[in-house]
Each structure stands twice: as structure tokens, then as C-alpha cells.
Amino acid sequence: MSSPGTQSTPASTEPKHPSRHLLEKSNRKAYLDLCVPLHKAAIKGDWDTAKGILTNNPTLLSASITKGWQTALHIAAGARHIHFVEELVKMMDKEDLALQDNKENTALSFAAGAGAIEIAEIMIQKNKLLPTIQTGKGLTPFFMAALLGRSEMACNLYRETYPTLNETNRKDLFFSFIDTGLYDLAIKMLEDDTTLATARNSNAETALHVLARRPLEFGGRSTSGMCSRLMNSLVSGIEDTYKSLKQTKALELVDCLWDQILKHDDDDVMRLITEPSEVLFDATRLGNFLYRHASIFNLVHETGSIKDIIVTYADHDDENNNILHLAAKLAPQNQLNLVSGAALQMQRELVWFEEVKKIVQPLSIDMKNKDGKTPRELFTSEHEELLRKGESWMKNTANSCMLVATIITTVVFAAAFSIPGGIADNTGAPKFLKDTAFLIFAISNGVSLFSSSTSMLMFLYILTSRYAENDFLKSLPLKLMVGLASLFISMTSMMIAFSTAFYLSCHGLGFVSDFIFILTFVPVVLFVFLQYPLLCDMFLSTYYSSLIFQPRKHMIQ
């Protein structure tokens, strides 16, 4: 995180400290009788107690009640007691709100650090100069809120503080916003000062370099069980909404940065995206291909010929690995965990490798690194263990599902020759042949037999597959999806066949037949809850993973 420099303010004044007479040893009794109870009341938000003390001793309004020289307002603001602060401010003079403790923090600094927006508004309404008062380290309340990640508070204080910032402050604060994930504020600053797009931090990196190297903040879909998902649905829904909003702001920031960078001439653009390191090289090295990181990849890719120049500059690292070698390395575990199952993880690794392969120069595809390995050979050696786990995961899944499909096939095949209601003696035709329920039985039984047989064939293919690397890209996941979908259809059809058969045979039982009819769909519902997450993961991993590199709209407007 950047360290803010000294801020420039309209007027430089000496810090104003509260009275410290009660902290003296000679006033020890008064301190224990007055300051300690007032301090406790401020922490608890007990205004009634505090009001009684302050009414009888009004000098305490501007007095230090702690060894850190904090006033009652400091304590209450930091503890976020809105009513207490509101009533306390009414009793205080305007100037007393600007009192600073031994670190030169005002009560507004405490409120900013705590993210207490309403309290900050109460104090600023009475003293408009509070946002410009600095701490001993030259930090305004705005800086405090920004550095502590208090987004809403920082937004509220932004307009009052921005005019007081010099060039160094703006640059430091801009990178601090990116470091703390306050992308909305970074966008605001970029709109007010477009030169920040080309500014560099203490490591000589631009904002685009910092974003390219950011660790993953937006996790994938949960891989926990369905019960856990249901229990945590409300909380995860709120978290997902927050993450989605943050992701949108990150994408918007990247878009704004590129928009400003591409306004420069070619030489400047090349310097900005290749020094001190290549943006695309950084993003690939960290495996940042999801969410905003794929967006950085897409933005670079969208620049056309500039992309080709970037890849040319991204020649190799210290081990002579080119950009495709880096894409061939196994991703960190936190990125692999974005999808469930070793097979899907292998698939996602293949997608990333193939996408990077499309943009590198032809010579890079067969280039050998320091160890004498081409990118493909490096990919194979790096993913050998994951490939083995993927094969085991696929076989175990196929074995379990094939067992169920075989049982269903056996049952529905036998049911085809066990006509509900029997057959007529004189004609040999089913007694309920003309009944609609019988027609439903016949169709559902046939569909169940067909779909369960299809499911068996798909799982048999998976079990007998050669399990080459490229099989995990489309072939195996597609067969597993078809197998699972067919298995679901066969189970549903079997239950419908059973329900209609039971209805034809026992429809005179009244509510009992209705109850049995409802119970037959319990296994179907359970199957959906238990297997739908896997099927959904397969679909998203197979089709969505390739689309993350193909934005549905142009990112550079």
C-alpha cells in the first residue's frame, strides 16, 4: 500500500488540544469521579449518565478524559453511538469539535476510521472545516477512511477533501484505493485527474500493472453440498451481490484506464504496458483468467496489433519461459477450487492454455525453456497428478451413476411386460388400453427405458475412454453431462410410470393413492438437489469457461 505524502491545505494551523488538567496527579480524585464514569458512558452510549455529568461539569466538554487526550466526543464517535454524539454536539462549541488527541486525531478521524457516516455528517454540519484537519502523520479523515477500506465514508468525504490534495497525494491515494479494493473511488479520482492512468507507484507500476497482479477476489461458485448451500443461501446471496458490484467497478476501472492509455501515441502506450513488466505477462503468470482478470486479457486482446507487440515484448522470464510456458504451469489451489472435481479443474486449465496459445507467435508454441521443455511438454508434466485425479474422479462418478442407470433399465424393462390391471381374457389386450392414464404409463415407461439405456452407454464410454489430456476439454465432460441428464429423465419417467400404474391398480383407495403419488416424486426432487450442482458445474465449465475470453460487447468504447 502506498504511503501518503504530506497534504497541502488551505491554511496551516497549530493543532488544538483539549484541556489536560484532569490528567494531572493532583487531580486524581476528580479524574476518577468524573472522567472514568464519563468514559464508560461514552463507550456504552449511555447519554443519560453522560448528560448528568456534563451538565454539572461543562468544562468536561473540552477536556481530555483519557491518557491519550481523547475527549468524550472522540470516544463516542469511535464507538459509533449516533444519539450520544448528536446530543453531545449540541452542547459543544463549534471550535471544540476540532480538538485533537495526542496523535492529533480529531473526533471526525475516529468516526471516519469506524465508518460512522451519520456521526461524521452530524459533526461536519456544525463545523465545515473538520474534513481538512490533518493528523500528526498528515492524514485527513478522508485518508483515514480510504486506507481502512471505509468506502461509503470515503465517498462522503471525497468532494470536501479532493481540492486540498497535491499531485503526490492524489497518486498515492489512487493506488491506495486499488490496493484496498475501493474501485468506485479510484474511478472518481481518474475522472477528475486523467493523468492518474499513466501514473506509477513506488514500484514504477501503473494501475493496470497492479490490477493485472491482483489476487483473485471474486471466487467461483460454491463447491459445498446442497444442504450447506440452502442453509447459507441468504448470506451467500448478499455476499454474491456485493462481489458482483465490486467486480463491475473493477471492470469499469480497467475500461477507464485503457480508454486513457490508448489516447497516447504508440511509443507511450508501449512504455506504459511493458515497463517495468508486461501486463499480459503478469496476468498470465498469475493465472488471472476469471472475472476482472479475463477482462484485462480481453482488453489487451481487443487492441489488435498492440496485442501482438505486447506478446512480442513478453518474450521470456529468467528461466526462458515464454508467455505460453507460464500458462502451462499448474494454477494455485485457490484458483483450481473455483470448480468442483479434478476433471473440471483439468478442463479449466486446458481452456486457459489453449486461449493463450491463440495469441502467441507460432515460434513460441514449440520454444523450449531452460529445462528443454516446450509449453505443451511443461503442461503435461505440471498437470500429471491433476490428470490422474481427473481420471479417477470421472471413473468413480461414472461407476456410481451407471449402477443406478442399470437398475432403472432392469425395472422399467420388466414393467413393460407387467401390465397394470392385467389383460382381457377374450381379447388379450390390456384392460385399461383406452384409458389416458395407461397411455401415460406406456409413454413414460418407454422414455425411461430409452433414457436409462442412453445413460448407460454414456457412462460406459467414459469408463472405457483413453483419458488423454484433450479428452477433458470437451469429450468427457459432454458425455458426463448427457449421461447425468439422461439419468435424470429416466428416473423422472420411471416415477411417472409407477404413479400411473399404481393409480390404475389402486385408484379406488382415495387419499392413499394421492399420497403415494406425491411420495414417488421425493426421489426425483432429491436427485435434483444432489446432482443438479454437478450438472450445472459441468455445463458452466464446458461452455462458460470458453466464453470468459469472448466478451459479449466491446470493452473499449
Coordinates of C-alpha atoms in Angstrom, one line a residue:
M1 CA 0.0 0.0 0.0
S2 CA 1.2 3.4 -0.8
S3 CA 2.2 5.8 2.0
P4 CA 0.5 9.1 1.6
G5 CA 2.7 12.2 1.5
T6 CA 2.2 15.4 3.3
Q7 CA -1.1 17.0 2.2
S8 CA -1.4 20.6 1.1
T9 CA -4.2 22.5 2.9
P10 CA -5.6 26.0 2.5
A11 CA -4.3 27.1 5.9
S12 CA -1.7 25.6 8.2
T13 CA -2.6 25.9 11.8
E14 CA -1.2 24.6 15.1
P15 CA -3.1 21.6 16.5
K16 CA -5.7 22.5 19.1
H17 CA -5.6 20.1 22.0
P18 CA -8.2 19.6 24.8
S19 CA -7.6 20.7 28.4
R20 CA -5.5 18.1 30.2
H21 CA -5.8 19.5 33.8
L22 CA -7.8 16.4 35.0
L23 CA -4.9 14.1 33.9
E24 CA -2.6 15.7 36.4
K25 CA -1.7 13.7 39.5
S26 CA -3.0 16.5 41.8
N27 CA -6.5 16.0 40.2
R28 CA -6.5 12.2 40.6
K29 CA -9.7 12.1 42.6
A30 CA -11.6 14.3 40.2
Y31 CA -10.4 12.1 37.3
L32 CA -11.7 9.0 39.0
D33 CA -15.0 10.7 39.9
L34 CA -15.7 12.4 36.6
C35 CA -13.6 11.2 33.7
V36 CA -13.8 7.4 34.4
P37 CA -17.7 7.4 34.6
L38 CA -17.9 9.7 31.5
H39 CA -15.6 7.4 29.6
K40 CA -17.7 4.4 30.4
A41 CA -20.8 6.2 29.5
A42 CA -19.3 7.3 26.1
I43 CA -18.2 3.7 25.3
K44 CA -21.7 2.3 26.2
G45 CA -23.6 5.1 24.6
D46 CA -25.3 5.9 28.0
W47 CA -26.3 9.5 27.3
D48 CA -28.4 9.9 30.4
T49 CA -25.4 9.3 32.7
A50 CA -23.2 11.4 30.5
K51 CA -25.7 14.3 30.4
G52 CA -25.8 14.4 34.2
I53 CA -22.0 14.6 34.5
L54 CA -21.6 17.2 31.7
T55 CA -24.5 19.4 32.9
N56 CA -22.8 19.8 36.3
N57 CA -19.3 20.0 34.8
P58 CA -19.5 21.7 31.4
T59 CA -15.7 22.1 31.2
L60 CA -15.5 18.3 30.5
L61 CA -16.9 19.0 27.0
S62 CA -13.5 20.3 26.0
A63 CA -11.3 18.2 28.4
S64 CA -9.2 15.1 27.9
I65 CA -10.8 12.1 29.7
T66 CA -8.1 9.6 28.7
K67 CA -4.3 9.4 28.8
G68 CA -4.4 9.6 25.0
W69 CA -6.0 13.1 25.3
Q70 CA -9.3 11.9 23.8
T71 CA -12.5 13.8 24.7
A72 CA -15.9 12.3 25.3
L73 CA -16.7 13.1 21.6
H74 CA -13.7 11.1 20.4
I75 CA -14.8 8.0 22.4
A76 CA -18.4 8.2 21.4
A77 CA -17.6 8.7 17.7
G78 CA -15.2 5.8 17.7
A79 CA -17.9 3.6 19.4
R80 CA -20.5 4.7 16.8
H81 CA -23.1 5.9 19.2
I82 CA -25.2 8.2 17.0
H83 CA -27.7 9.5 19.5
F84 CA -24.9 10.2 22.1
V85 CA -22.8 12.1 19.6
E86 CA -25.8 14.1 18.3
E87 CA -26.8 15.2 21.8
L88 CA -23.1 15.9 22.8
V89 CA -22.5 18.1 19.7
K90 CA -25.5 20.2 20.6
M91 CA -23.8 21.1 23.9
M92 CA -20.4 21.8 22.4
D93 CA -19.0 24.9 20.8
K94 CA -18.1 24.7 17.1
E95 CA -14.3 25.0 17.8
D96 CA -14.4 22.1 20.4
L97 CA -15.3 19.7 17.6
A98 CA -11.8 20.3 16.2
L99 CA -9.9 19.3 19.3
Q100 CA -7.2 16.7 18.7
D101 CA -5.7 14.0 20.8
N102 CA -2.0 13.3 21.4
K103 CA -1.8 11.8 17.8
E104 CA -3.6 14.9 16.5
N105 CA -6.7 12.9 15.6
T106 CA -10.0 14.8 15.7
A107 CA -13.2 13.1 16.6
L108 CA -14.1 13.1 12.9
S109 CA -10.9 11.0 12.3
F110 CA -12.3 8.4 14.8
A111 CA -15.7 8.4 13.0
A112 CA -14.0 8.1 9.6
G113 CA -11.9 5.1 10.8
A114 CA -15.0 3.5 12.2
G115 CA -17.1 4.2 9.1
A116 CA -19.7 6.0 11.1
I117 CA -21.3 8.1 8.3
E118 CA -24.2 9.6 10.2
I119 CA -21.9 10.7 13.0
A120 CA -19.5 12.3 10.5
E121 CA -22.4 14.2 9.0
I122 CA -23.5 15.5 12.4
M123 CA -20.1 16.9 13.2
I124 CA -19.4 18.4 9.7
Q125 CA -22.8 20.1 9.7
K126 CA -21.6 22.1 12.8
N127 CA -18.0 22.6 11.7
K128 CA -17.4 22.6 7.9
L129 CA -13.6 22.7 8.4
L130 CA -13.3 19.3 10.1
P131 CA -12.6 17.3 6.9
T132 CA -9.5 19.4 6.2
I133 CA -7.8 19.0 9.6
Q134 CA -4.9 16.6 9.5
T135 CA -3.5 14.1 11.9
G136 CA 0.1 14.1 13.1
K137 CA 1.0 12.0 10.1
G138 CA -0.6 14.4 7.7
L139 CA -3.8 12.3 7.2
T140 CA -7.2 13.9 6.8
P141 CA -10.3 11.9 7.8
F142 CA -10.8 11.1 4.1
F143 CA -7.4 9.4 4.0
M144 CA -8.2 7.5 7.2
A145 CA -11.4 6.2 5.7
A146 CA -9.7 5.3 2.4
L147 CA -6.8 3.5 4.0
L148 CA -9.1 1.5 6.2
G149 CA -11.3 0.5 3.3
R150 CA -14.3 2.5 4.5
S151 CA -15.8 3.0 1.0
E152 CA -19.0 4.8 1.9
M153 CA -17.3 7.1 4.3
A154 CA -14.6 8.0 1.9
C155 CA -17.1 8.7 -0.8
N156 CA -18.9 11.1 1.5
L157 CA -15.7 13.0 2.4
Y158 CA -14.2 12.9 -1.1
R159 CA -15.6 16.2 -2.5
E160 CA -14.7 18.2 0.6
T161 CA -11.1 16.8 0.6
Y162 CA -10.1 16.4 -3.0
P163 CA -9.3 20.1 -3.7
T164 CA -6.8 20.0 -0.8
L165 CA -4.7 17.2 -2.3
N166 CA -1.5 17.9 -4.2
E167 CA -0.2 15.7 -7.1
T168 CA 1.7 13.3 -4.9
N169 CA -1.3 12.8 -2.6
R170 CA -3.6 12.1 -5.5
K171 CA -1.2 9.5 -6.9
D172 CA -0.6 7.8 -3.5
L173 CA -4.3 7.8 -2.7
F174 CA -5.3 6.5 -6.2
F175 CA -3.1 3.4 -5.7
S176 CA -4.3 3.0 -2.1
F177 CA -7.8 2.8 -3.4
I178 CA -6.8 0.0 -5.8
D179 CA -4.9 -1.8 -3.0
T180 CA -7.9 -1.7 -0.8
G181 CA -10.4 -2.6 -3.5
L182 CA -12.2 0.8 -3.4
Y183 CA -12.6 0.9 -7.2
D184 CA -15.5 3.3 -7.2
L185 CA -13.3 6.0 -5.6
A186 CA -10.4 5.1 -7.9
I187 CA -12.8 5.8 -10.9
K188 CA -13.9 9.1 -9.4
M189 CA -10.3 10.2 -9.0
L190 CA -9.5 9.1 -12.5
E191 CA -12.4 11.1 -13.9
D192 CA -11.1 14.2 -12.0
D193 CA -7.5 13.6 -12.9
T194 CA -6.9 11.6 -16.1
T195 CA -3.1 11.7 -15.7
L196 CA -3.5 9.0 -13.0
A197 CA -4.0 6.4 -15.7
T198 CA -0.3 6.8 -16.6
A199 CA 1.0 7.5 -13.0
R200 CA 3.3 5.0 -11.4
N201 CA 3.6 3.8 -7.8
S202 CA 6.7 3.3 -5.7
N203 CA 7.4 0.2 -7.7
A204 CA 7.2 2.1 -11.0
E205 CA 4.0 0.2 -11.9
T206 CA 0.9 1.7 -13.5
A207 CA -2.6 1.0 -12.2
L208 CA -3.1 -1.6 -15.0
H209 CA 0.0 -3.5 -13.8
V210 CA -1.4 -3.5 -10.2
L211 CA -4.8 -4.8 -11.4
A212 CA -3.2 -7.5 -13.5
R213 CA -1.3 -8.8 -10.5
R214 CA -4.2 -8.6 -8.0
P215 CA -5.0 -11.9 -6.3
L216 CA -8.5 -13.4 -7.0
E217 CA -11.1 -11.5 -5.1
F218 CA -14.1 -13.0 -6.8
G219 CA -14.4 -16.6 -6.0
G220 CA -16.2 -19.1 -8.2
R221 CA -19.4 -21.0 -7.4
S222 CA -19.5 -22.7 -4.1
T223 CA -18.5 -26.4 -4.2
S224 CA -20.1 -27.2 -0.9
G225 CA -23.1 -29.6 -0.6
M226 CA -26.6 -28.6 -1.5
C227 CA -27.7 -28.6 2.2
S228 CA -25.0 -26.2 3.0
R229 CA -26.0 -24.0 0.1
L230 CA -29.6 -23.9 1.2
M231 CA -28.7 -23.1 4.8
N232 CA -26.3 -20.3 3.7
S233 CA -28.5 -19.0 0.8
L234 CA -29.4 -15.7 2.3
V235 CA -25.9 -14.8 3.5
S236 CA -24.2 -16.0 0.2
G237 CA -26.8 -14.1 -1.8
I238 CA -25.8 -10.9 -0.1
E239 CA -22.1 -11.7 -0.5
D240 CA -22.6 -12.5 -4.1
T241 CA -24.4 -9.2 -4.7
Y242 CA -21.5 -7.3 -3.0
K243 CA -18.9 -9.2 -5.0
S244 CA -20.8 -8.6 -8.2
L245 CA -20.9 -4.9 -7.6
K246 CA -17.2 -4.8 -6.8
Q247 CA -16.5 -6.8 -9.9
T248 CA -18.4 -4.4 -12.0
K249 CA -16.5 -1.5 -10.6
A250 CA -13.2 -3.3 -11.2
L251 CA -14.1 -3.9 -14.8
E252 CA -15.2 -0.2 -15.2
L253 CA -11.8 0.9 -13.8
V254 CA -9.9 -1.3 -16.2
D255 CA -12.0 0.1 -19.1
C256 CA -11.4 3.7 -18.0
L257 CA -7.6 3.1 -17.7
W258 CA -7.4 1.6 -21.2
D259 CA -9.5 4.4 -22.6
Q260 CA -7.0 7.0 -21.2
I261 CA -3.9 4.9 -22.1
L262 CA -4.9 4.5 -25.8
K263 CA -5.2 8.2 -26.2
H264 CA -1.4 8.4 -26.2
D265 CA 0.9 7.7 -29.1
D266 CA 2.2 4.2 -29.8
D267 CA 5.6 4.7 -28.1
D268 CA 4.0 5.9 -24.9
V269 CA 1.4 3.1 -24.9
M270 CA 4.2 0.5 -25.3
R271 CA 6.1 2.0 -22.4
L272 CA 3.0 2.1 -20.2
I273 CA 2.1 -1.6 -20.8
T274 CA 5.6 -3.1 -21.0
E275 CA 7.5 -1.3 -18.2
P276 CA 8.5 -2.4 -15.6
S277 CA 6.9 -5.7 -16.8
E278 CA 4.4 -6.7 -19.5
V279 CA 0.8 -6.5 -18.4
L280 CA -0.2 -9.6 -20.3
F281 CA 2.8 -11.5 -18.9
D282 CA 1.9 -10.6 -15.4
A283 CA -1.8 -11.6 -15.8
T284 CA -0.8 -15.0 -17.4
R285 CA 1.9 -15.7 -14.8
L286 CA -0.7 -15.4 -12.0
G287 CA -3.4 -17.3 -13.9
N288 CA -5.7 -14.4 -13.7
F289 CA -8.2 -15.5 -16.3
L290 CA -11.5 -15.2 -14.4
Y291 CA -13.7 -12.2 -13.9
R292 CA -11.8 -8.9 -14.0
H293 CA -8.5 -10.7 -14.9
A294 CA -10.1 -12.2 -18.0
S295 CA -11.3 -8.7 -18.7
I296 CA -7.7 -7.4 -18.6
F297 CA -6.8 -10.2 -21.0
N298 CA -9.8 -9.3 -23.3
L299 CA -9.0 -5.6 -23.2
V300 CA -5.4 -6.3 -24.3
H301 CA -6.6 -8.8 -26.9
E302 CA -9.1 -6.2 -28.2
T303 CA -6.4 -3.7 -29.0
G304 CA -5.4 -5.6 -32.1
S305 CA -1.9 -5.0 -33.4
I306 CA -0.9 -3.6 -30.0
K307 CA -1.7 -7.0 -28.5
D308 CA 0.8 -8.6 -30.9
I309 CA 3.5 -6.2 -29.9
I310 CA 2.8 -6.9 -26.2
V311 CA 3.2 -10.6 -26.8
T312 CA 6.5 -10.0 -28.6
Y313 CA 7.8 -7.9 -25.7
A314 CA 6.6 -10.6 -23.3
D315 CA 9.4 -12.8 -24.6
H316 CA 10.6 -14.8 -21.6
D317 CA 11.5 -14.8 -17.9
D318 CA 14.7 -15.7 -16.1
E319 CA 14.1 -19.4 -16.8
N320 CA 13.5 -18.7 -20.5
N321 CA 9.7 -19.4 -20.1
N322 CA 7.6 -17.5 -22.7
I323 CA 4.1 -16.5 -22.0
L324 CA 2.7 -19.9 -23.1
H325 CA 5.1 -21.7 -20.7
L326 CA 3.6 -19.7 -17.9
A327 CA 0.1 -20.5 -19.0
A328 CA 1.2 -24.2 -19.0
K329 CA 2.0 -24.1 -15.3
L330 CA -0.4 -25.5 -12.7
A331 CA -2.6 -22.8 -11.3
P332 CA -2.6 -22.2 -7.5
Q333 CA -5.0 -24.3 -5.5
N334 CA -7.4 -21.3 -4.7
Q335 CA -7.9 -21.0 -8.5
L336 CA -8.4 -24.7 -9.1
N337 CA -11.0 -24.7 -6.3
L338 CA -13.2 -22.4 -8.4
V339 CA -14.8 -25.5 -9.9
S340 CA -15.6 -28.8 -8.3
G341 CA -13.9 -32.0 -9.2
A342 CA -10.4 -32.7 -10.6
A343 CA -11.8 -33.4 -14.1
L344 CA -13.4 -29.9 -14.3
Q345 CA -10.2 -28.3 -12.9
M346 CA -8.2 -30.1 -15.7
Q347 CA -10.7 -28.8 -18.2
R348 CA -10.3 -25.2 -17.0
E349 CA -6.5 -25.4 -17.2
L350 CA -6.8 -26.7 -20.8
V351 CA -9.1 -23.8 -21.7
W352 CA -6.7 -21.2 -20.4
F353 CA -3.7 -22.8 -22.1
E354 CA -5.5 -23.0 -25.4
E355 CA -6.7 -19.4 -25.2
V356 CA -3.2 -18.1 -24.6
K357 CA -1.9 -20.3 -27.3
K358 CA -4.1 -18.5 -29.8
I359 CA -2.3 -15.1 -29.3
V360 CA 1.3 -16.1 -29.1
Q361 CA 3.6 -16.1 -32.1
P362 CA 3.9 -19.5 -33.9
L363 CA 7.6 -19.8 -32.9
S364 CA 6.6 -19.6 -29.2
I365 CA 4.5 -22.7 -29.4
D366 CA 7.5 -25.0 -29.8
M367 CA 10.0 -22.9 -28.0
K368 CA 12.0 -24.7 -25.3
N369 CA 12.7 -23.2 -21.8
K370 CA 15.8 -23.6 -19.7
D371 CA 14.9 -27.2 -18.9
G372 CA 14.5 -28.1 -22.5
K373 CA 10.6 -28.3 -22.4
T374 CA 8.1 -26.9 -24.8
P375 CA 5.0 -25.3 -23.4
R376 CA 3.0 -28.5 -24.2
E377 CA 5.6 -30.7 -22.5
L378 CA 5.6 -28.4 -19.5
F379 CA 1.8 -28.5 -19.3
T380 CA 1.8 -32.3 -19.4
S381 CA 4.4 -32.6 -16.6
E382 CA 2.8 -29.9 -14.5
H383 CA -0.7 -31.5 -14.8
E384 CA 0.3 -35.2 -14.5
E385 CA -1.1 -35.5 -11.0
L386 CA -4.3 -33.5 -11.8
L387 CA -4.8 -35.7 -14.9
R388 CA -4.6 -38.8 -12.7
K389 CA -7.0 -37.4 -10.2
G390 CA -9.4 -36.3 -13.0
E391 CA -9.4 -39.8 -14.4
S392 CA -10.2 -41.3 -11.0
W393 CA -12.9 -38.7 -10.4
M394 CA -14.5 -39.4 -13.8
K395 CA -14.5 -43.2 -13.3
N396 CA -15.9 -43.1 -9.8
T397 CA -18.7 -40.8 -10.9
A398 CA -19.5 -42.9 -14.0
N399 CA -19.4 -46.1 -12.0
S400 CA -21.9 -44.8 -9.4
C401 CA -24.2 -43.4 -12.0
M402 CA -24.1 -46.5 -14.2
L403 CA -25.2 -48.6 -11.3
V404 CA -28.3 -46.5 -10.9
A405 CA -28.9 -46.4 -14.6
T406 CA -28.6 -50.3 -14.8
I407 CA -31.1 -50.7 -12.0
I408 CA -33.6 -48.4 -13.7
T409 CA -33.2 -50.2 -17.0
T410 CA -33.9 -53.5 -15.4
V411 CA -37.0 -52.3 -13.6
V412 CA -38.6 -50.5 -16.5
F413 CA -37.9 -53.3 -18.9
A414 CA -39.7 -55.7 -16.5
A415 CA -42.6 -53.2 -16.1
A416 CA -43.2 -53.2 -19.8
F417 CA -44.4 -56.9 -19.5
S418 CA -46.3 -56.3 -16.2
I419 CA -49.4 -54.6 -17.5
P420 CA -51.3 -52.7 -14.7
G421 CA -54.8 -54.0 -14.4
G422 CA -54.0 -57.1 -16.3
I423 CA -55.3 -58.1 -19.8
A424 CA -58.8 -59.0 -21.0
D425 CA -59.4 -62.8 -21.3
N426 CA -61.4 -62.6 -24.5
T427 CA -59.1 -60.3 -26.5
G428 CA -55.7 -60.4 -24.7
A429 CA -55.4 -56.6 -24.8
P430 CA -54.8 -54.6 -21.6
K431 CA -57.9 -53.8 -19.7
F432 CA -57.1 -50.1 -19.5
L433 CA -55.9 -49.7 -23.1
K434 CA -58.2 -46.8 -23.8
D435 CA -57.6 -45.1 -20.5
T436 CA -55.5 -41.9 -20.7
A437 CA -53.5 -43.0 -17.6
F438 CA -52.4 -46.2 -19.4
L439 CA -51.2 -44.2 -22.3
I440 CA -49.1 -42.1 -19.9
F441 CA -47.8 -45.2 -18.3
A442 CA -46.7 -46.7 -21.7
I443 CA -45.0 -43.5 -22.9
S444 CA -43.2 -42.8 -19.6
N445 CA -42.0 -46.4 -19.3
G446 CA -40.7 -46.3 -22.9
V447 CA -38.9 -42.9 -22.3
S448 CA -37.4 -44.2 -19.1
L449 CA -36.1 -47.3 -20.8
F450 CA -34.6 -45.3 -23.7
S451 CA -33.0 -42.6 -21.5
S452 CA -31.6 -45.1 -19.0
S453 CA -30.1 -47.1 -21.8
T454 CA -28.6 -43.9 -23.3
S455 CA -27.2 -43.0 -19.8
M456 CA -25.6 -46.5 -19.5
L457 CA -23.9 -46.1 -22.9
M458 CA -22.5 -42.7 -22.0
F459 CA -21.1 -43.9 -18.7
L460 CA -19.7 -47.0 -20.5
Y461 CA -17.9 -44.7 -22.9
I462 CA -16.4 -42.7 -20.0
L463 CA -15.2 -45.9 -18.3
T464 CA -13.5 -47.1 -21.5
S465 CA -12.0 -43.8 -22.6
R466 CA -8.3 -43.4 -23.1
Y467 CA -8.2 -40.3 -20.9
A468 CA -5.9 -38.2 -23.0
E469 CA -5.4 -34.6 -21.9
N470 CA -7.6 -33.2 -24.7
D471 CA -10.4 -35.6 -23.8
F472 CA -11.0 -33.4 -20.7
L473 CA -11.6 -30.4 -22.8
K474 CA -15.0 -31.3 -24.4
S475 CA -15.4 -35.0 -25.0
L476 CA -15.5 -36.4 -21.4
P477 CA -17.5 -33.5 -19.8
L478 CA -20.0 -33.6 -22.6
K479 CA -20.6 -37.4 -22.2
L480 CA -20.9 -37.0 -18.5
M481 CA -23.5 -34.2 -19.0
V482 CA -25.5 -36.3 -21.4
G483 CA -25.3 -39.2 -19.0
L484 CA -26.5 -37.3 -16.0
A485 CA -29.3 -35.6 -18.0
S486 CA -30.4 -38.9 -19.3
L487 CA -30.3 -40.5 -15.9
F488 CA -32.5 -37.7 -14.5
I489 CA -35.0 -38.1 -17.3
S490 CA -35.1 -41.9 -16.8
M491 CA -35.7 -41.6 -13.1
T492 CA -38.4 -39.0 -13.6
S493 CA -40.1 -41.1 -16.3
M494 CA -39.9 -44.2 -14.1
M495 CA -41.6 -42.5 -11.2
I496 CA -44.4 -41.2 -13.6
A497 CA -44.8 -44.8 -14.9
F498 CA -45.0 -46.1 -11.3
S499 CA -47.5 -43.4 -10.3
T500 CA -49.8 -44.1 -13.2
A501 CA -49.6 -47.9 -12.7
F502 CA -50.4 -47.5 -9.0
Y503 CA -53.3 -45.2 -10.0
L504 CA -54.7 -47.7 -12.5
S505 CA -54.5 -50.6 -10.0
C506 CA -55.5 -48.8 -6.8
H507 CA -57.4 -45.7 -7.8
G508 CA -60.3 -46.7 -5.5
L509 CA -58.2 -46.1 -2.4
G510 CA -58.9 -42.4 -2.3
F511 CA -56.4 -40.2 -0.4
V512 CA -54.0 -43.2 -0.1
S513 CA -53.3 -43.2 -3.9
D514 CA -52.9 -39.4 -3.9
F515 CA -50.4 -39.7 -1.0
I516 CA -48.4 -42.4 -2.7
F517 CA -48.4 -40.4 -6.0
I518 CA -46.8 -37.4 -4.1
L519 CA -44.2 -39.6 -2.4
T520 CA -43.0 -41.0 -5.7
F521 CA -41.5 -37.7 -6.6
V522 CA -39.5 -37.4 -3.5
P523 CA -36.5 -39.3 -5.1
V524 CA -36.8 -37.0 -8.1
V525 CA -36.5 -33.9 -6.0
L526 CA -33.6 -35.4 -4.0
F527 CA -31.8 -36.2 -7.3
V528 CA -32.2 -32.6 -8.4
F529 CA -30.8 -31.2 -5.2
L530 CA -27.9 -33.7 -5.0
Q531 CA -26.9 -33.9 -8.7
Y532 CA -28.0 -30.6 -10.2
P533 CA -25.0 -28.7 -8.8
L534 CA -22.7 -31.2 -10.5
L535 CA -24.6 -31.0 -13.8
C536 CA -24.6 -27.2 -13.6
D537 CA -20.8 -27.1 -12.8
M538 CA -20.3 -29.3 -15.9
F539 CA -22.3 -27.1 -18.2
L540 CA -20.7 -23.9 -16.9
S541 CA -17.2 -25.3 -17.0
T542 CA -17.6 -26.7 -20.6
Y543 CA -19.3 -23.7 -22.2
Y544 CA -18.9 -20.7 -20.0
S545 CA -15.2 -21.2 -19.4
S546 CA -14.5 -20.6 -23.1
L547 CA -16.8 -17.6 -23.2
I548 CA -15.0 -15.7 -20.5
F549 CA -12.4 -14.8 -23.1
Q550 CA -15.1 -13.6 -25.5
P551 CA -16.9 -10.6 -24.0
R552 CA -20.4 -10.1 -25.5
K553 CA -19.7 -6.5 -26.1
H554 CA -16.7 -4.4 -26.9
M555 CA -14.9 -3.3 -23.8
I556 CA -13.2 -0.4 -25.4
Q557 CA -15.8 2.2 -26.3

